[in-house]
Amino acid sequence: MLRTHCVVAFESHSLSDRLEQSLRQVQMTCTRVPTVQYEAIVSASKKNASTGFVFLQLSDSTNNLKSLIHRLRSALDTRIVVVGNATTGRQVIEIIRAGADDFVDEKDDLRRELGLLLKRAAPSGMPNQRKSELITVTSSCGGCGASSLAVNIAAQYAHKYGECGLVDLQMHGGDLATLLRLTPRHTISKMLANNHPLAPEMVQQALTKHETGISLLAGADPLSNLPNSSPETIRGIVRSMTTNFQRVVVELEDISHREQLAALSDSDQVVLTFRLHFPALARAHRFFESIERFGVDPDKVRIVASQVGQPDEVPIGQAEKIFGRKIDACITNDVSPMNRAVNLGIPVVLDSPKSQCSRDYMALVQLLDGETPVPANTRWNVGALFKSKFGSSQPAPALS
């Protein structure tokens, strides 16, 4: 059983007040220690058999704090959580290495962070634990709208479940932070540059939160010297995300690098998007034919045509003949609301929920969640689909 009494040892009274209020909101009790001294903390902790957490404040003297954590680690069997404003990722790393179990940024929503902390601390197998789903999004080539697709799927999940994890695995400069108008303090490249195992707590602290409920692990810095990333490291990062979010969306850079395949092989569902022109269609078809070799069940793949409704595109019916199966979803080429959303940094499903492209994204999320699957090609732009189905008598292009 999880012990939920806490000992709070802060020098800042205002931060103590904030934390105590947030603890009450998540049904945790606390004892405040008036001095940040080893003996006082140990005494307060042992007075209450239900003490499961000790909260310490990040101070200017990191060395003194690390020494205190090390001593408390030897004396207590509680979880040690440091709260404060870490100026660098290295500070968090040093605190975790000293023996702390977790770190909470004081600038974040403390109630939300404490809720996540309880989830991480909960024993495995507890009732009411929710199964996490990992959805990877990849495209047959550039310009197919994979980034917009990932952001809007994540936004719809955040609206539905209250939060959603989003990971940008574009290792040569991702666009998800830009699409959300975020300025991340931490990116995957910065995390990998530390050259040591990444604790789950470090992954959590590297997230940048968006007002929609999306928590983004940003992609590599553009034009940066990219550190080596092993499949095991990327798999560990993604699995850390799935322990904290009911839905995690990952945008892949490609399907040719080993670290990308690590995330792909762990996926519960894969969204493969392409445009209705021959080069993109040919590449998507080759990927789909190779999917089992990557350790993915073809039945888990959702094939999504993007930017549908443009002049002289390959008809949907011919694309389905090439794949040998139905296209699962279509995203309408709804230029005006998409441009507005991108310029505002707000996912279109939230900025223009009644637009056709938003309805398409929402229908796709319903399909991913197994809720009233949408019949193929019946919800989308009727005029465009009529032309796609019947507007050309040309045979399907041959793919050799």
Tab-separated table of N, CA and C in Angstrom, residues 148 152 178-181 336-348 351:
chain	number	residue	atom	x	y	z
A	148	SER	N	1.723	17.800	-38.507
A	148	SER	CA	0.382	18.306	-38.202
A	148	SER	C	-0.522	17.176	-37.715
A	152	ASN	N	-2.232	17.160	-33.937
A	152	ASN	CA	-3.683	17.185	-33.793
A	152	ASN	C	-4.229	15.904	-33.173
A	178	THR	N	7.634	24.072	-32.733
A	178	THR	CA	7.269	25.254	-33.521
A	178	THR	C	5.779	25.287	-33.801
A	179	LEU	N	5.205	24.136	-34.135
A	179	LEU	CA	3.772	24.086	-34.416
A	179	LEU	C	2.946	24.455	-33.185
A	180	LEU	N	3.489	24.204	-31.986
A	180	LEU	CA	2.778	24.518	-30.752
A	180	LEU	C	3.234	25.829	-30.131
A	181	ARG	N	4.131	26.537	-30.822
A	181	ARG	CA	4.665	27.814	-30.330
A	181	ARG	C	5.294	27.646	-28.941
A	336	SER	N	-7.308	27.064	-45.330
A	336	SER	CA	-7.471	28.263	-44.500
A	336	SER	C	-7.390	27.967	-42.999
A	337	PRO	N	-8.191	27.030	-42.460
A	337	PRO	CA	-8.092	26.760	-41.016
A	337	PRO	C	-6.745	26.171	-40.614
A	338	MET	N	-6.132	25.390	-41.510
A	338	MET	CA	-4.818	24.827	-41.186
A	338	MET	C	-3.765	25.926	-41.079
A	339	ASN	N	-3.758	26.853	-42.039
A	339	ASN	CA	-2.790	27.957	-41.993
A	339	ASN	C	-3.002	28.819	-40.746
A	340	ARG	N	-4.251	29.094	-40.420
A	340	ARG	CA	-4.550	29.898	-39.233
A	340	ARG	C	-4.040	29.203	-37.974
A	341	ALA	N	-4.285	27.908	-37.857
A	341	ALA	CA	-3.866	27.168	-36.668
A	341	ALA	C	-2.348	27.144	-36.534
A	342	VAL	N	-1.654	26.914	-37.650
A	342	VAL	CA	-0.192	26.878	-37.620
A	342	VAL	C	0.370	28.227	-37.194
A	343	ASN	N	-0.197	29.304	-37.718
A	343	ASN	CA	0.300	30.643	-37.396
A	343	ASN	C	0.022	31.038	-35.949
A	344	LEU	N	-1.057	30.491	-35.367
A	344	LEU	CA	-1.400	30.796	-33.980
A	344	LEU	C	-0.697	29.879	-32.987
A	345	GLY	N	-0.198	28.735	-33.472
A	345	GLY	CA	0.397	27.756	-32.567
A	345	GLY	C	-0.644	26.981	-31.779
A	346	ILE	N	-1.836	26.835	-32.345
A	346	ILE	CA	-2.931	26.101	-31.702
A	346	ILE	C	-3.371	24.986	-32.646
A	347	PRO	N	-3.434	23.742	-32.206
A	347	PRO	CA	-3.900	22.665	-33.094
A	347	PRO	C	-5.262	22.991	-33.684
A	348	VAL	N	-5.451	22.657	-34.944
A	348	VAL	CA	-6.669	23.052	-35.647
A	348	VAL	C	-7.906	22.402	-35.039
A	351	ASP	N	-8.687	25.013	-32.472
A	351	ASP	CA	-8.916	26.364	-32.980
A	351	ASP	C	-10.134	26.431	-33.890
